[in-house]
Amino acid sequence: MSALRQARGWLSAKRRFQFVATCTMVIGLTAACGALLMLPNSVLPKIRAVVPGDAGLVATDPQVPEVRRLMDSYGKVVAEPVVTGAGKVGVVLGHPARSGDIDVLAGELAAATVAVSALWGSNWSQAPVVVVASSPAEFAALTHATGAVPAEVAAATVADPFHPGSQPEGQRVVFGPEAGRRLGADGLRTVLRHELTHIATRAVTVDGSPQWMLEGFAEYTAHRSTRQPVAQIAPTLIARARTGDLPADLPADAMFEPAGGQASLAYEQGWSACAFIASEFGEPALVNLYRQLATGPRDHAAVDRVIRESLGVSGEDFRTGWRAWITARSNEAA
């Protein structure tokens, strides 16, 4: 016992205990690091880059736990939280097999959120929930689809039932399992901005409103900051314009149906109409026109009346100016 008392006395004198403990820790850590360096690379886990300040982030939207529970039945869930501005945190969810798509979308989410807000305004959640489905069945479950989803659909937005004018809840963007392979990284970024536009505008959008405005506005937002050539954004429209084949009217809603075979042209025409408005009347006028036309179904005469009231030109003059704008863009792209 005397030896034990002597050892305790020696350790307590002059803070020797702290010194010995520190030395022991340093030796242990050095040995551990040395052992890791000796291991082959195939044994070591892959380490993801972490942005300072991102550790411990939690997505702001309260629907995330329920979405994760739904996705759990389709496999392990990977979550990438992203600070999107204004103190909000969005998230990209998926499965390990789609890690490449998840990384692309997570890397774009903050910039896409800012881009949408720059045009539309900040009166929306700004904490997007983005999901990459692993199969058609999971895509259907996440979008509440009741029938077969057309293969042409790369992504979709969904929201819980709500009253127009109120802030929607349960909104999310869902990408199909083949979206990354079909679209590539640039295509994923563009579609993300398009779908986020639908989320941002949903509170003022009534189902049945003219599709050329709803989809054209989302396309305009998606391409607004990309500096892509017009011939790349609207290849079919420009190719036809070069032969003198110009649209006689704004695209009808039926053209946007995937099964009709005209959806690509309809989206291009919708984009061009909104790009023409922004170019000739200004982006605030485009946003205002969206708000005026997104209030429900309208016939041809009602659309022309809103155009006159919002832009100060007749429907006929609007279409003439739009066709001239398309022709000018096709000549520039030649």
PDB file of N, CA, C and O in Angstrom, residues 9-51:
ATOM      1  N   GLY A   9       1.180   9.976  -4.931  1.00  0.00           N
ATOM      2  CA  GLY A   9       1.807  11.250  -4.581  1.00  0.00           C
ATOM      3  C   GLY A   9       2.657  11.786  -5.700  1.00  0.00           C
ATOM      4  O   GLY A   9       2.667  12.991  -5.971  1.00  0.00           O
ATOM      5  N   TRP A  10       3.382  10.878  -6.378  1.00  0.00           N
ATOM      6  CA  TRP A  10       4.236  11.327  -7.487  1.00  0.00           C
ATOM      7  C   TRP A  10       3.387  11.892  -8.623  1.00  0.00           C
ATOM      8  O   TRP A  10       3.723  12.905  -9.231  1.00  0.00           O
ATOM      9  N   LEU A  11       2.235  11.210  -8.955  1.00  0.00           N
ATOM     10  CA  LEU A  11       1.390  11.666 -10.042  1.00  0.00           C
ATOM     11  C   LEU A  11       0.714  12.999  -9.749  1.00  0.00           C
ATOM     12  O   LEU A  11       0.494  13.822 -10.638  1.00  0.00           O
ATOM     13  N   SER A  12       0.366  13.206  -8.459  1.00  0.00           N
ATOM     14  CA  SER A  12      -0.326  14.451  -8.111  1.00  0.00           C
ATOM     15  C   SER A  12       0.613  15.634  -7.993  1.00  0.00           C
ATOM     16  O   SER A  12       0.189  16.784  -8.101  1.00  0.00           O
ATOM     17  N   ALA A  13       1.888  15.367  -7.757  1.00  0.00           N
ATOM     18  CA  ALA A  13       2.847  16.467  -7.610  1.00  0.00           C
ATOM     19  C   ALA A  13       3.144  17.107  -8.954  1.00  0.00           C
ATOM     20  O   ALA A  13       3.390  16.420  -9.937  1.00  0.00           O
ATOM     21  N   LYS A  14       3.104  18.446  -8.960  1.00  0.00           N
ATOM     22  CA  LYS A  14       3.504  19.233 -10.136  1.00  0.00           C
ATOM     23  C   LYS A  14       2.749  18.827 -11.405  1.00  0.00           C
ATOM     24  O   LYS A  14       3.298  18.799 -12.495  1.00  0.00           O
ATOM     25  N   ARG A  15       1.478  18.414 -11.237  1.00  0.00           N
ATOM     26  CA  ARG A  15       0.593  18.105 -12.362  1.00  0.00           C
ATOM     27  C   ARG A  15       1.150  17.017 -13.268  1.00  0.00           C
ATOM     28  O   ARG A  15       0.979  16.988 -14.477  1.00  0.00           O
ATOM     29  N   ARG A  16       1.899  16.047 -12.620  1.00  0.00           N
ATOM     30  CA  ARG A  16       2.498  14.989 -13.425  1.00  0.00           C
ATOM     31  C   ARG A  16       1.449  14.075 -14.059  1.00  0.00           C
ATOM     32  O   ARG A  16       1.670  13.493 -15.111  1.00  0.00           O
ATOM     33  N   PHE A  17       0.289  13.949 -13.373  1.00  0.00           N
ATOM     34  CA  PHE A  17      -0.742  13.071 -13.916  1.00  0.00           C
ATOM     35  C   PHE A  17      -1.209  13.544 -15.298  1.00  0.00           C
ATOM     36  O   PHE A  17      -1.334  12.754 -16.227  1.00  0.00           O
ATOM     37  N   GLN A  18      -1.447  14.849 -15.404  1.00  0.00           N
ATOM     38  CA  GLN A  18      -1.877  15.382 -16.702  1.00  0.00           C
ATOM     39  C   GLN A  18      -0.819  15.159 -17.780  1.00  0.00           C
ATOM     40  O   GLN A  18      -1.116  14.861 -18.925  1.00  0.00           O
ATOM     41  N   PHE A  19       0.437  15.277 -17.354  1.00  0.00           N
ATOM     42  CA  PHE A  19       1.531  15.078 -18.309  1.00  0.00           C
ATOM     43  C   PHE A  19       1.544  13.649 -18.822  1.00  0.00           C
ATOM     44  O   PHE A  19       1.637  13.384 -20.022  1.00  0.00           O
ATOM     45  N   VAL A  20       1.407  12.679 -17.907  1.00  0.00           N
ATOM     46  CA  VAL A  20       1.446  11.277 -18.301  1.00  0.00           C
ATOM     47  C   VAL A  20       0.246  10.940 -19.185  1.00  0.00           C
ATOM     48  O   VAL A  20       0.362  10.244 -20.189  1.00  0.00           O
ATOM     49  N   ALA A  21      -0.936  11.456 -18.817  1.00  0.00           N
ATOM     50  CA  ALA A  21      -2.129  11.186 -19.621  1.00  0.00           C
ATOM     51  C   ALA A  21      -1.984  11.731 -21.027  1.00  0.00           C
ATOM     52  O   ALA A  21      -2.372  11.087 -22.007  1.00  0.00           O
ATOM     53  N   THR A  22      -1.430  12.940 -21.142  1.00  0.00           N
ATOM     54  CA  THR A  22      -1.238  13.542 -22.468  1.00  0.00           C
ATOM     55  C   THR A  22      -0.287  12.708 -23.306  1.00  0.00           C
ATOM     56  O   THR A  22      -0.529  12.455 -24.501  1.00  0.00           O
ATOM     57  N   CYS A  23       0.820  12.285 -22.700  1.00  0.00           N
ATOM     58  CA  CYS A  23       1.789  11.459 -23.434  1.00  0.00           C
ATOM     59  C   CYS A  23       1.156  10.161 -23.905  1.00  0.00           C
ATOM     60  O   CYS A  23       1.368   9.707 -25.040  1.00  0.00           O
ATOM     61  N   THR A  24       0.361   9.551 -23.039  1.00  0.00           N
ATOM     62  CA  THR A  24      -0.293   8.293 -23.403  1.00  0.00           C
ATOM     63  C   THR A  24      -1.234   8.483 -24.592  1.00  0.00           C
ATOM     64  O   THR A  24      -1.277   7.681 -25.525  1.00  0.00           O
ATOM     65  N   MET A  25      -2.006   9.588 -24.591  1.00  0.00           N
ATOM     66  CA  MET A  25      -2.940   9.867 -25.680  1.00  0.00           C
ATOM     67  C   MET A  25      -2.212  10.090 -26.996  1.00  0.00           C
ATOM     68  O   MET A  25      -2.612   9.590 -28.049  1.00  0.00           O
ATOM     69  N   VAL A  26      -1.127  10.868 -26.954  1.00  0.00           N
ATOM     70  CA  VAL A  26      -0.355  11.144 -28.161  1.00  0.00           C
ATOM     71  C   VAL A  26       0.213   9.865 -28.748  1.00  0.00           C
ATOM     72  O   VAL A  26       0.163   9.612 -29.951  1.00  0.00           O
ATOM     73  N   ILE A  27       0.751   8.998 -27.863  1.00  0.00           N
ATOM     74  CA  ILE A  27       1.325   7.735 -28.340  1.00  0.00           C
ATOM     75  C   ILE A  27       0.240   6.875 -28.986  1.00  0.00           C
ATOM     76  O   ILE A  27       0.437   6.261 -30.040  1.00  0.00           O
ATOM     77  N   GLY A  28      -0.940   6.825 -28.345  1.00  0.00           N
ATOM     78  CA  GLY A  28      -2.030   6.016 -28.874  1.00  0.00           C
ATOM     79  C   GLY A  28      -2.509   6.506 -30.225  1.00  0.00           C
ATOM     80  O   GLY A  28      -2.741   5.720 -31.151  1.00  0.00           O
ATOM     81  N   LEU A  29      -2.685   7.824 -30.369  1.00  0.00           N
ATOM     82  CA  LEU A  29      -3.135   8.385 -31.641  1.00  0.00           C
ATOM     83  C   LEU A  29      -2.108   8.172 -32.746  1.00  0.00           C
ATOM     84  O   LEU A  29      -2.446   7.894 -33.898  1.00  0.00           O
ATOM     85  N   THR A  30      -0.842   8.322 -32.399  1.00  0.00           N
ATOM     86  CA  THR A  30       0.218   8.105 -33.382  1.00  0.00           C
ATOM     87  C   THR A  30       0.201   6.681 -33.893  1.00  0.00           C
ATOM     88  O   THR A  30       0.327   6.406 -35.094  1.00  0.00           O
ATOM     89  N   ALA A  31       0.014   5.746 -32.980  1.00  0.00           N
ATOM     90  CA  ALA A  31      -0.027   4.339 -33.375  1.00  0.00           C
ATOM     91  C   ALA A  31      -1.230   4.052 -34.260  1.00  0.00           C
ATOM     92  O   ALA A  31      -1.143   3.331 -35.248  1.00  0.00           O
ATOM     93  N   ALA A  32      -2.385   4.649 -33.921  1.00  0.00           N
ATOM     94  CA  ALA A  32      -3.591   4.427 -34.726  1.00  0.00           C
ATOM     95  C   ALA A  32      -3.424   4.978 -36.138  1.00  0.00           C
ATOM     96  O   ALA A  32      -3.807   4.340 -37.122  1.00  0.00           O
ATOM     97  N   CYS A  33      -2.884   6.202 -36.240  1.00  0.00           N
ATOM     98  CA  CYS A  33      -2.663   6.796 -37.565  1.00  0.00           C
ATOM     99  C   CYS A  33      -1.693   5.967 -38.389  1.00  0.00           C
ATOM    100  O   CYS A  33      -1.864   5.784 -39.595  1.00  0.00           O
ATOM    101  N   GLY A  34      -0.650   5.472 -37.736  1.00  0.00           N
ATOM    102  CA  GLY A  34       0.311   4.635 -38.439  1.00  0.00           C
ATOM    103  C   GLY A  34      -0.326   3.375 -38.957  1.00  0.00           C
ATOM    104  O   GLY A  34      -0.055   2.919 -40.076  1.00  0.00           O
ATOM    105  N   ALA A  35      -1.232   2.790 -38.176  1.00  0.00           N
ATOM    106  CA  ALA A  35      -1.907   1.580 -38.616  1.00  0.00           C
ATOM    107  C   ALA A  35      -2.804   1.862 -39.818  1.00  0.00           C
ATOM    108  O   ALA A  35      -2.888   1.073 -40.753  1.00  0.00           O
ATOM    109  N   LEU A  36      -3.496   3.006 -39.819  1.00  0.00           N
ATOM    110  CA  LEU A  36      -4.344   3.360 -40.961  1.00  0.00           C
ATOM    111  C   LEU A  36      -3.529   3.562 -42.230  1.00  0.00           C
ATOM    112  O   LEU A  36      -3.945   3.180 -43.325  1.00  0.00           O
ATOM    113  N   LEU A  37      -2.359   4.179 -42.089  1.00  0.00           N
ATOM    114  CA  LEU A  37      -1.513   4.405 -43.262  1.00  0.00           C
ATOM    115  C   LEU A  37      -1.022   3.098 -43.866  1.00  0.00           C
ATOM    116  O   LEU A  37      -0.744   3.018 -45.064  1.00  0.00           O
ATOM    117  N   MET A  38      -0.915   2.065 -43.050  1.00  0.00           N
ATOM    118  CA  MET A  38      -0.443   0.777 -43.538  1.00  0.00           C
ATOM    119  C   MET A  38      -1.535  -0.012 -44.249  1.00  0.00           C
ATOM    120  O   MET A  38      -1.252  -0.972 -44.965  1.00  0.00           O
ATOM    121  N   LEU A  39      -2.805   0.373 -44.060  1.00  0.00           N
ATOM    122  CA  LEU A  39      -3.888  -0.367 -44.692  1.00  0.00           C
ATOM    123  C   LEU A  39      -3.957  -0.057 -46.182  1.00  0.00           C
ATOM    124  O   LEU A  39      -3.703   1.064 -46.603  1.00  0.00           O
ATOM    125  N   PRO A  40      -4.351  -1.044 -47.013  1.00  0.00           N
ATOM    126  CA  PRO A  40      -4.544  -0.761 -48.445  1.00  0.00           C
ATOM    127  C   PRO A  40      -5.762   0.122 -48.656  1.00  0.00           C
ATOM    128  O   PRO A  40      -6.692   0.124 -47.863  1.00  0.00           O
ATOM    129  N   ASN A  41      -5.764   0.883 -49.778  1.00  0.00           N
ATOM    130  CA  ASN A  41      -6.854   1.813 -50.057  1.00  0.00           C
ATOM    131  C   ASN A  41      -8.199   1.118 -50.171  1.00  0.00           C
ATOM    132  O   ASN A  41      -9.239   1.690 -49.861  1.00  0.00           O
ATOM    133  N   SER A  42      -8.216  -0.144 -50.635  1.00  0.00           N
ATOM    134  CA  SER A  42      -9.472  -0.845 -50.821  1.00  0.00           C
ATOM    135  C   SER A  42     -10.174  -1.115 -49.509  1.00  0.00           C
ATOM    136  O   SER A  42     -11.382  -1.359 -49.462  1.00  0.00           O
ATOM    137  N   VAL A  43      -9.444  -1.089 -48.389  1.00  0.00           N
ATOM    138  CA  VAL A  43     -10.023  -1.377 -47.088  1.00  0.00           C
ATOM    139  C   VAL A  43     -10.606  -0.130 -46.462  1.00  0.00           C
ATOM    140  O   VAL A  43     -11.578  -0.176 -45.716  1.00  0.00           O
ATOM    141  N   LEU A  44     -10.024   1.022 -46.785  1.00  0.00           N
ATOM    142  CA  LEU A  44     -10.451   2.266 -46.151  1.00  0.00           C
ATOM    143  C   LEU A  44     -11.793   2.716 -46.707  1.00  0.00           C
ATOM    144  O   LEU A  44     -12.065   2.565 -47.894  1.00  0.00           O
ATOM    145  N   PRO A  45     -12.665   3.284 -45.874  1.00  0.00           N
ATOM    146  CA  PRO A  45     -13.957   3.786 -46.365  1.00  0.00           C
ATOM    147  C   PRO A  45     -13.763   5.018 -47.212  1.00  0.00           C
ATOM    148  O   PRO A  45     -12.799   5.769 -47.043  1.00  0.00           O
ATOM    149  N   LYS A  46     -14.695   5.235 -48.152  1.00  0.00           N
ATOM    150  CA  LYS A  46     -14.664   6.448 -48.953  1.00  0.00           C
ATOM    151  C   LYS A  46     -15.114   7.617 -48.096  1.00  0.00           C
ATOM    152  O   LYS A  46     -16.128   7.558 -47.419  1.00  0.00           O
ATOM    153  N   ILE A  47     -14.367   8.710 -48.133  1.00  0.00           N
ATOM    154  CA  ILE A  47     -14.657   9.875 -47.303  1.00  0.00           C
ATOM    155  C   ILE A  47     -15.223  10.972 -48.179  1.00  0.00           C
ATOM    156  O   ILE A  47     -14.621  11.359 -49.181  1.00  0.00           O
ATOM    157  N   ARG A  48     -16.428  11.472 -47.852  1.00  0.00           N
ATOM    158  CA  ARG A  48     -17.071  12.527 -48.617  1.00  0.00           C
ATOM    159  C   ARG A  48     -16.572  13.880 -48.155  1.00  0.00           C
ATOM    160  O   ARG A  48     -16.318  14.107 -46.981  1.00  0.00           O
ATOM    161  N   ALA A  49     -16.421  14.779 -49.085  1.00  0.00           N
ATOM    162  CA  ALA A  49     -16.039  16.144 -48.733  1.00  0.00           C
ATOM    163  C   ALA A  49     -17.169  16.796 -47.946  1.00  0.00           C
ATOM    164  O   ALA A  49     -18.333  16.664 -48.299  1.00  0.00           O
ATOM    165  N   VAL A  50     -16.839  17.499 -46.892  1.00  0.00           N
ATOM    166  CA  VAL A  50     -17.833  18.164 -46.054  1.00  0.00           C
ATOM    167  C   VAL A  50     -17.597  19.663 -46.109  1.00  0.00           C
ATOM    168  O   VAL A  50     -16.485  20.139 -45.901  1.00  0.00           O
ATOM    169  N   VAL A  51     -18.634  20.401 -46.434  1.00  0.00           N
ATOM    170  CA  VAL A  51     -18.536  21.855 -46.470  1.00  0.00           C
ATOM    171  C   VAL A  51     -18.585  22.379 -45.042  1.00  0.00           C
ATOM    172  O   VAL A  51     -19.469  21.992 -44.274  1.00  0.00           O
TER     173      VAL A  51
END
